[in-house]
XYZ file of C-alpha atoms in Angstrom:
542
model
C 24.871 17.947 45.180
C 26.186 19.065 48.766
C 28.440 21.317 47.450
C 26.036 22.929 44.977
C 23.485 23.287 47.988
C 26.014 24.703 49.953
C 27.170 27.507 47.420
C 23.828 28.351 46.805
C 22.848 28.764 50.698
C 26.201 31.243 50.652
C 24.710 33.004 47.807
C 20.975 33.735 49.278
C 23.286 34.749 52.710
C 25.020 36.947 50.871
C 21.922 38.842 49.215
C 20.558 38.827 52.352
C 23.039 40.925 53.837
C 23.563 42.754 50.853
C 19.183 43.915 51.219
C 19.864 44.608 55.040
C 21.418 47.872 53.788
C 18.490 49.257 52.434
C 15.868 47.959 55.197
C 15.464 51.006 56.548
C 15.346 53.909 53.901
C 14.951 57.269 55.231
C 11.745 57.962 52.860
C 8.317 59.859 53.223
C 7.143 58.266 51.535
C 7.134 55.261 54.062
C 3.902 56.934 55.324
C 2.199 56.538 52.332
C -0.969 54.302 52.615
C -2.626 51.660 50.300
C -6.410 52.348 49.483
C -8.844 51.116 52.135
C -10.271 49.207 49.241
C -6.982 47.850 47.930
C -6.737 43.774 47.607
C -3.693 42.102 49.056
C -3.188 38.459 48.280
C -0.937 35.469 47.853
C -0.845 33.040 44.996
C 0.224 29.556 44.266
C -0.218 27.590 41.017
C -1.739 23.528 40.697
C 1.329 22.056 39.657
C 3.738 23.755 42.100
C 2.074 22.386 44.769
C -1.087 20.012 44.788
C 1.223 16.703 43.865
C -1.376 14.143 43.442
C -0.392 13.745 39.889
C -1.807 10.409 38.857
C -4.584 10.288 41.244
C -8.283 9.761 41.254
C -8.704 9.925 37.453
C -6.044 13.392 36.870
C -4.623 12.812 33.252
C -1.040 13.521 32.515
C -0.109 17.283 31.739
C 3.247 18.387 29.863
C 5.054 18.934 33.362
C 4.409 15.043 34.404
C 5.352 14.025 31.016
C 8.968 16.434 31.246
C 9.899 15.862 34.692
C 9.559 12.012 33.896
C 11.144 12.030 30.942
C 14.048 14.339 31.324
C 14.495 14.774 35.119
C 18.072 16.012 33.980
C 16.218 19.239 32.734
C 15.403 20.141 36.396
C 18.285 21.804 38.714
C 17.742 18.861 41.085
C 16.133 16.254 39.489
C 12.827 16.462 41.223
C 9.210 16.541 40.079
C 6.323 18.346 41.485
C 4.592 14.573 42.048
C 4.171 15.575 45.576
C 4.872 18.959 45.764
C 3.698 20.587 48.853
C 0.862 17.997 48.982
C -1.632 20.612 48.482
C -4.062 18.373 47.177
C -4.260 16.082 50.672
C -3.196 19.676 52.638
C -5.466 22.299 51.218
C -7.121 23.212 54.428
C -4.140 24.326 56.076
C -2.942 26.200 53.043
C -6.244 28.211 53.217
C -5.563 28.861 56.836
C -2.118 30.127 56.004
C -3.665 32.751 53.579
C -6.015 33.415 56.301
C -3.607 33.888 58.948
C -1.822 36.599 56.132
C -4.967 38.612 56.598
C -5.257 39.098 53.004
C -9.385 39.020 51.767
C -7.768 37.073 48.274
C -5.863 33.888 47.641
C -5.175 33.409 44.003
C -4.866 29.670 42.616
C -4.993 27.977 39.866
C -6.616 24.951 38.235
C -5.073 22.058 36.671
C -6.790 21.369 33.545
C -5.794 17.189 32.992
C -7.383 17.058 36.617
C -11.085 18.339 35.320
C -10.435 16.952 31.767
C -7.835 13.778 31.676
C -7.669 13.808 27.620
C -7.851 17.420 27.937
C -11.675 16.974 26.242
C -15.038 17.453 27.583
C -15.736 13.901 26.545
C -14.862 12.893 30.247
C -14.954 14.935 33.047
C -13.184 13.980 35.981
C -15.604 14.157 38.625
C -12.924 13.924 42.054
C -11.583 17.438 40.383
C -14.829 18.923 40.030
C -14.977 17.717 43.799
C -10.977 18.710 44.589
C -12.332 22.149 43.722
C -15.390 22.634 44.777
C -13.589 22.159 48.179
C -10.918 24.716 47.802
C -13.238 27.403 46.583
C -15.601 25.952 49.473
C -13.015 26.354 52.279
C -11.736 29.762 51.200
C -15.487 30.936 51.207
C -15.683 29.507 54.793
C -12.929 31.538 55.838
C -13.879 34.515 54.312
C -11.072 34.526 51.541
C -12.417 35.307 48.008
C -10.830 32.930 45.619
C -8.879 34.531 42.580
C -9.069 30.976 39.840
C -6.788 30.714 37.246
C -8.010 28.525 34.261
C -4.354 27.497 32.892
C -0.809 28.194 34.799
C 1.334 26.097 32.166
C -0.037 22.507 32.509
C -1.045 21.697 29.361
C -3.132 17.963 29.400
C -0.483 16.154 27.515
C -3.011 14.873 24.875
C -2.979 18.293 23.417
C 0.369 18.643 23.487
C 0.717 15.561 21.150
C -1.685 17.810 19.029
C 0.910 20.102 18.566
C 0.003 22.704 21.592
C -0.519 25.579 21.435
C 1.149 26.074 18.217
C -2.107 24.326 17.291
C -4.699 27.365 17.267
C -7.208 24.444 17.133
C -6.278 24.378 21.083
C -8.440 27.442 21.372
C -11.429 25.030 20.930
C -10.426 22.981 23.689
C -9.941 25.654 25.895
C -12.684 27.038 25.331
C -14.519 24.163 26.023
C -12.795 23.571 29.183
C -13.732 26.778 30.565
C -17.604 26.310 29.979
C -17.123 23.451 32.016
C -15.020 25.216 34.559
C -17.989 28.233 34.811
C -20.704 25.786 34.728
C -19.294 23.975 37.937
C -17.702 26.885 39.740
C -19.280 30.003 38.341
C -21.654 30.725 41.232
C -18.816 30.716 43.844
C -15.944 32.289 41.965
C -16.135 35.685 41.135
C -12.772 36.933 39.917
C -11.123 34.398 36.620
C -7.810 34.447 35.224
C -8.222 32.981 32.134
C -3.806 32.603 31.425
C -0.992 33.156 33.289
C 1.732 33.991 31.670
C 1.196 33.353 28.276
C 4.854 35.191 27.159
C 6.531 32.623 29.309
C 4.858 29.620 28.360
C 5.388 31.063 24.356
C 8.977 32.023 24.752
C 10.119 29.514 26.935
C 8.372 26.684 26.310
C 7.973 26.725 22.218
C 10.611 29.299 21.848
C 14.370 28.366 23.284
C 12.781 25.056 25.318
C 13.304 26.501 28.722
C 10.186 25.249 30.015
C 7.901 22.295 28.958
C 6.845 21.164 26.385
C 10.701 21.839 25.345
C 10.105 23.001 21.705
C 12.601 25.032 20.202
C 11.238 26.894 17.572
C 11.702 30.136 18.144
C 10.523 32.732 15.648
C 8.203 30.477 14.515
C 6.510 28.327 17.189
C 6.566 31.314 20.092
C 4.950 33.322 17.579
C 1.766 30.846 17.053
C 1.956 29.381 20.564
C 1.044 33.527 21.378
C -1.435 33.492 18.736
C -3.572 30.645 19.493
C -2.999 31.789 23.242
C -4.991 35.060 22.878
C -7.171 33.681 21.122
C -8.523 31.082 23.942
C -8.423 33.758 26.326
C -10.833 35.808 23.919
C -13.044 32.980 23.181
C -12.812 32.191 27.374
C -14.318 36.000 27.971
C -16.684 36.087 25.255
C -18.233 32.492 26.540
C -18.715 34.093 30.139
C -19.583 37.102 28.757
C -22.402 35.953 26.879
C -23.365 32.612 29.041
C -22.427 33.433 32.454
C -21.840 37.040 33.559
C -25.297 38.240 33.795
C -26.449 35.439 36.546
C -22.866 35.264 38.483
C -21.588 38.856 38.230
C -17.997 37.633 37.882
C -14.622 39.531 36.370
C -12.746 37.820 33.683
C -9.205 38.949 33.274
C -5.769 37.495 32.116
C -2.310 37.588 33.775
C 0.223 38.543 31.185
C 4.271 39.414 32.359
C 7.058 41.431 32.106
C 10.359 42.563 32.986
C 11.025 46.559 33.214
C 13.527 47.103 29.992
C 15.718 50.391 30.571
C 17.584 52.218 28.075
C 21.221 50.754 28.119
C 22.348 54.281 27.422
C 19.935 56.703 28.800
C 21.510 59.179 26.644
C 21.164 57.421 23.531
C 17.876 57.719 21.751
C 18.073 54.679 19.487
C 18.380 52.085 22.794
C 15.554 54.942 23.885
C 13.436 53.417 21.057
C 15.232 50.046 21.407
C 13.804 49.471 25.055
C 10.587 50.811 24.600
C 10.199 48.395 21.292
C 11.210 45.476 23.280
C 8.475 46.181 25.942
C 6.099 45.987 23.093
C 7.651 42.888 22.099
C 7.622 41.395 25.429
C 4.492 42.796 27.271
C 2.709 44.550 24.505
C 2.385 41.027 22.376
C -0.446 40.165 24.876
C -1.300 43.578 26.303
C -2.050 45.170 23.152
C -4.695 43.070 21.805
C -6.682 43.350 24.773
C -6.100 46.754 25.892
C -5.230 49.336 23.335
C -7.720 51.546 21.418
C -7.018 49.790 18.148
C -6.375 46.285 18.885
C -3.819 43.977 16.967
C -0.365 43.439 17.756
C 2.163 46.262 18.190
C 2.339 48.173 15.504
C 6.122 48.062 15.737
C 6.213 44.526 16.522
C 4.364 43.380 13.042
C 6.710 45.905 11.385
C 9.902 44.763 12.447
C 8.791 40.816 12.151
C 7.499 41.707 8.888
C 10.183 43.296 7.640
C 12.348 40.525 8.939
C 10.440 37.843 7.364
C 10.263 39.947 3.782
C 13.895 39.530 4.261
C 14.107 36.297 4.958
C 12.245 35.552 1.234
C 9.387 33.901 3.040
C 5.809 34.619 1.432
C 4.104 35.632 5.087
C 5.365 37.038 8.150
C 6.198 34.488 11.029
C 4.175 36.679 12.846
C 0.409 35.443 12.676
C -2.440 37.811 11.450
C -5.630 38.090 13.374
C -8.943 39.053 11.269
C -11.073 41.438 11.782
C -13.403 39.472 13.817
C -10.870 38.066 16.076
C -8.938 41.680 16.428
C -12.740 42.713 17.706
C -13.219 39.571 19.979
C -9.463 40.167 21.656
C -9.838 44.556 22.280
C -11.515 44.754 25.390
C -11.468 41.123 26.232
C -10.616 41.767 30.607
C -12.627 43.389 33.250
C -9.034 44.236 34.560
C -5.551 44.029 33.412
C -3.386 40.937 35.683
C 0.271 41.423 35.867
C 3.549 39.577 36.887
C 6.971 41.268 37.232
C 9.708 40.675 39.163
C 12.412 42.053 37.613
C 13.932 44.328 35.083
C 16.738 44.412 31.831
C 18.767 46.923 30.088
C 18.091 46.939 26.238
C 20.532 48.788 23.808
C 19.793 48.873 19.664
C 21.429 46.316 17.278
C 20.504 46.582 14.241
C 20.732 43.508 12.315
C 20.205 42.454 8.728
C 21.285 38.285 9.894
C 18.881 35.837 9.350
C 18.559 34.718 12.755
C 14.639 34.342 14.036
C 14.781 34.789 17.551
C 12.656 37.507 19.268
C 15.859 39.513 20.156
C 17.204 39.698 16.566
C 13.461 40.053 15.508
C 13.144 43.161 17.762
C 16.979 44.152 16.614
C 17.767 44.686 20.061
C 20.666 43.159 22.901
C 19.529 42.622 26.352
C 21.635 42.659 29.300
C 21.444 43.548 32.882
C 23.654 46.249 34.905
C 26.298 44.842 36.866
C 25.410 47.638 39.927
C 22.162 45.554 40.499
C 21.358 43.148 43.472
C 21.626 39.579 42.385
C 19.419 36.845 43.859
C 19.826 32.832 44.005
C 18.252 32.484 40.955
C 19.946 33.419 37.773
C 17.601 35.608 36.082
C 16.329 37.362 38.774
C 17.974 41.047 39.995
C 16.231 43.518 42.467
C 15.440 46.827 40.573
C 12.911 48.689 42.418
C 12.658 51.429 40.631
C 11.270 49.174 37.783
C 8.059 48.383 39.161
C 7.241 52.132 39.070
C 8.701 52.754 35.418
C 6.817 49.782 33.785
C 3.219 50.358 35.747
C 3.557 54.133 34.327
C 4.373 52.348 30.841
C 1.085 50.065 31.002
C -0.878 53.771 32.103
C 0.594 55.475 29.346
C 0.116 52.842 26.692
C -3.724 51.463 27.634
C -5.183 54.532 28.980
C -4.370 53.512 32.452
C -6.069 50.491 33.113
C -7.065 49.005 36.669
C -4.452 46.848 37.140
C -4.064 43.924 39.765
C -0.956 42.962 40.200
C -0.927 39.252 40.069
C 2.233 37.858 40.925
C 5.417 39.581 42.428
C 8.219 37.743 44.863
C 12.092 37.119 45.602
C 13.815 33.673 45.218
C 16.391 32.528 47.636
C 17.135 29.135 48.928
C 14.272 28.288 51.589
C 15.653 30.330 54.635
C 13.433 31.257 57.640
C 14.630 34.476 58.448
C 13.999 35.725 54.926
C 15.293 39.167 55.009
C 16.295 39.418 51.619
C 12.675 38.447 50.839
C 11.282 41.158 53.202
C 13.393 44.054 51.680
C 12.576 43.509 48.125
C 8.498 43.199 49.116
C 8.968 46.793 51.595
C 11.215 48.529 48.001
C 8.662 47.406 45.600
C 5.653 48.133 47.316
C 6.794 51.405 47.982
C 7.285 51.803 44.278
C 3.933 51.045 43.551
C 2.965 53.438 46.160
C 4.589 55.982 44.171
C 2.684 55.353 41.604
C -0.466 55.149 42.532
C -0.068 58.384 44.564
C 2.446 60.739 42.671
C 1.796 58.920 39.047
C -2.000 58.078 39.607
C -1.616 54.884 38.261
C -4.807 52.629 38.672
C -3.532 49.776 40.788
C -6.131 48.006 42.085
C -4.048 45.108 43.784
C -1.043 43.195 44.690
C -0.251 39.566 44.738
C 2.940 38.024 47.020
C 4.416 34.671 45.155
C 4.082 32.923 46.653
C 2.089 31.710 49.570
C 4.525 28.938 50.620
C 7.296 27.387 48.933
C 6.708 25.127 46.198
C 7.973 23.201 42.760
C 9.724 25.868 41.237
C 9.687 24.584 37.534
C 13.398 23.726 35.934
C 15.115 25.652 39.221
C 12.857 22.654 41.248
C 13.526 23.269 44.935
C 16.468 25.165 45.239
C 14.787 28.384 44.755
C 12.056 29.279 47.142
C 9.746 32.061 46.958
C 7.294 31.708 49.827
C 5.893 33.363 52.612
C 6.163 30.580 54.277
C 8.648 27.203 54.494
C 7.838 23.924 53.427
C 10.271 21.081 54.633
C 10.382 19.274 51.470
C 12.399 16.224 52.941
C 9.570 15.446 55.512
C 6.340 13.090 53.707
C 3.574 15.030 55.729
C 5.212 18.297 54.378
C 5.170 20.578 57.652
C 4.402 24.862 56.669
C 6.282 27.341 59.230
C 6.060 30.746 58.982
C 8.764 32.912 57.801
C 9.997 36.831 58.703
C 8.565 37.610 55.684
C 4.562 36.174 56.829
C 4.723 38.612 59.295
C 5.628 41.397 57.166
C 2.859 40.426 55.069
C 0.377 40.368 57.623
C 0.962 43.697 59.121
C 1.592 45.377 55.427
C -2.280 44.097 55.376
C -3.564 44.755 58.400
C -2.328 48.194 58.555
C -2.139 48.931 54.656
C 1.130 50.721 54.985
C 4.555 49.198 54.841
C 6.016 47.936 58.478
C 8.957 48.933 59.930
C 11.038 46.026 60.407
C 12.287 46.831 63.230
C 8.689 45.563 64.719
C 9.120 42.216 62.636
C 10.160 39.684 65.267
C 12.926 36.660 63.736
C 11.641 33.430 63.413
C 13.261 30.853 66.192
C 16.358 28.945 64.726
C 15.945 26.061 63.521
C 18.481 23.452 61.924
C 16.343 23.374 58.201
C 17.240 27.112 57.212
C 21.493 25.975 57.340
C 23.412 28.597 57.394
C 21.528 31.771 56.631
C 19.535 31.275 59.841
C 22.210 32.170 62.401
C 22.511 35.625 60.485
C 20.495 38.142 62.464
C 19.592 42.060 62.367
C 22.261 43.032 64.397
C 25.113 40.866 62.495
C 25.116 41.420 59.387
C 28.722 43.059 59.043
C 30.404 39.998 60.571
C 28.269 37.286 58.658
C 29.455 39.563 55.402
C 32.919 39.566 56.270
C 32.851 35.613 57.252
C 30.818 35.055 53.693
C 33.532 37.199 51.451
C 36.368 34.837 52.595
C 34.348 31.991 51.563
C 35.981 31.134 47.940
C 34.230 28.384 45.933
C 31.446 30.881 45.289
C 31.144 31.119 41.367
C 30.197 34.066 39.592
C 28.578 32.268 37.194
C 25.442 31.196 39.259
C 25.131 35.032 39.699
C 24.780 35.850 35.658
């Protein structure tokens, strides 16, 4: 493992010095300024960081069960048992949001904690307490919690139900958010009923990227998304009907998705291609909730339709939502959550094979564009200009929504002086300047992932997103502030994006390796040192 830790070190190094040549565009629009009402935040999600996972009556959830089971699934075999120890260490993570600045700190529940069988036939009554606490202590500091109802950790008892390819999981989750309003309704006044539900479908019943591991896809995606909308429906009606009157609350949903770009700008059918595939990949959860007429896509139930005629089956592998249910999902969110980090390049391919995956469903090839900035983390490239293109797609399409963006961040190995981190947060923040003052797009708010470093699903600890450092070797699981905290704190205190020249470096200290001795005034010689350095592998870059 020493070697693989050291080639991935080189690698965040290297796009660290590769961002230092943008840190200080020559832009006007640098002096653009965030609404006075505009909400900054920070997010973190239960598993990735509370630990505690057997403890006090907290049933098991899919991520227990996977990490147990098949710790050869995770880059470096680790679990998020411990995690950052949030659950012991929650006051001092609610002091690091507070030292931020930010009036927000979105979280997230963990369901088998409230509910061990995943059931309301026992409630776990050291959760309701675990919570009650968090929300407690970010009131006391003047931090309004953002909840999450469900960030991917499924109670395992309903994953031996069959999931969320099980639409009767929509009773269950429904359930467990009357429970969740009933006991933290009064204090909580902004829910996020799902994060992610694309990720969790695609991933984790489509090619078995993530837990629960089922690969099904074409099939089990497809109902995992289906039975998915519909518990975030039945979640907003409940409050809508039982709870929004006496607590005044906002009810929305998180969905996620990359920017796709035209392969060939030129060429109208990857034209159509990429704007089909954002319909396939954002618009399967987006539309439902936030177009005029409800439903999926229109082009995604024709091209899965078409597919599955094909095919010879007798129905599409697409689900179809009633009339009732196409009601109870359009309008469904007092605001429209969002994740993106990234962006793809999608070119037509039009394909008559039987295959069932969402690509061949969509008739489309994804790649990426070898000119763009490549992170630690495999999937992840920096592409600015993305954020701008896909929050003027989301205005176009839904009659431009308000729309909080909910999670957005930069991997790289855990190093203090972050500036990699710090580049891509100053580029994409002044692309959603740009839109919300040259495109008038309706962005309410932004979200950094993450507030510290933290379990970082099958990539484990290797990647790091956080404002600030957690030393993962030590039990009591110190927090020190990186650059990229104090870049954070003056992009809120001053709502316009620092120069970071003003940014002062972090003091060196032996846990950031190599990447710490790089500073602002040497990155040309730590380049030249890093390009002679040849057991780096492409590979890890693709």
């Amino acid at each position: 493992m020493k070697g693989a830790a050291t080639e991935l070190t080189v690698l965040a190094v290297i796009a660290a010095v590769s961002c230092a040549q943008a840190l200080t565009p020559d832009d006007s629009d640098l002096d653009l300024l965030f609404p006075d009402n505009f909400m900054f935040s920070s997010a973190t999600a239960s598993y990735q960081i509370e630990g505690a996972w057997n403890v006090s009556g907290k049933g098991e959830n899919i991520w227990d069960r996977t990490t147990h089971e098949h710790p050869e699934k995770i880059l470096d075999h680790s679990s998020g048992d411990v995690a950052c120890d949030s659950y012991h260490k929650y006051k001092e993570d609610i002091k690091l949001a507070k030292s931020l600045g930010t009036p927000m700190y979105r979280f997230s529940l963990s369901w088998s904690r409230i509910l061990p069988s995943g059931a309301v036939d026992r409630i776990n009554d050291d959760g309701i307490r675990y919570y009650n606490a968090v929300i407690d202590e970010c009131i006391a500091n003047n931090i309004t919690p953002v909840v999450t109802l469900f960030h991917w950790d499924l109670p395992q008892p309903l994953q031996d139900l069959g999931g969320f390819s099980n639409e009767l999981i929509a009773d269950y989750f429904e359930d467990y958010a009357d429970v969740v309003y009933k006991n933290f309704g009064e204090k909580v006044k902004w829910w996020i009923t799902l994060n992610e539900p694309y990720t969790l479908c695609q991933e984790g019943y489509g090619n078995g990227a993530k837990a629960p591991l089922v690969v099904a896809e074409g099939r089990a995606n497809y109902l995992c998304g289906h039975t998915m909308l519909k518990s975030h429906a039945r979640a907003y009606r409940l409050y809508e009907k039982k709870y929004k009157k006496s607590q005044q609350g906002k009810v929305g949903i998180s969905v996620n998705s990359y920017c796709f770009w035209p392969k060939d700008q030129n060429n109208v059918k990857d034209v159509e291609a990429s704007d089909r595939f954002q319909n396939f990949v954002l618009g399967w959860y987006a539309h439902p909730i936030f177009s005029q007429d409800g439903d999926y896509p229109p082009v995604m139930k024709e091209f899965i339709n078409r597919a599955s005629e094909r095919q010879g089956l007798r129905r599409s592998r697409l689900p179809t939502f009633n009339a009732t249910e196409i009601d109870m999902l359009k309008g469904s969110a007092d605001f429209f959550g969002f994740n993106t980090y990234s962006s793809r390049l999608v070119a037509d391919a039009p394909n008559e094979a039987d295959g069932t995956t969402m690509v061949e469903d969509a008739q489309v090839v994804v790649s990426t564009d070898a000119s763009w900035e490549k992170t630690i983390a495999p999937w992840h490239f920096v592409v600015p200009k993305g954020m701008r293109r896909v929050l003027n797609w989301i205005k176009r399409e839904y009659n431009n929504p308000q729309v909080f963006i909910t999670e957005n961040g930069y991997p790289d190995a855990g190093v203090h002086k972050d500036v990699g981190r710090v580049n891509y947060y100053k580029l994409y923040l002044l692309e959603v300047l740009r839109a919300i003052h040259h495109d008038n797009c309706a962005v309410i708010g932004y979200t950094a992932w993450s507030l510290m470093d933290n379990y970082e699903w099958f990539y484990g600890y290797a990647n790091r997103f956080g404002l600030f450092h957690v030393d993962f070797k030590n039990p009591d699981r110190p927090r020190t502030p990186k650059m990229s905290s104090e870049f954070y704190k003056r992009l809120v205190a001053t709502k316009k994006i620092p120069d970071e020249s003003d940014i002062p470096w972090p003091d060196d200290d032996d846990t950031t390796s190599a990447s710490s001795s790089v500073t602002a005034t040497g990155f040309s010689v730590a380049l030249g040192v890093l390009m002679s350095v040849s057991t780096i592998k492409h590979s890890i870059l693709l």
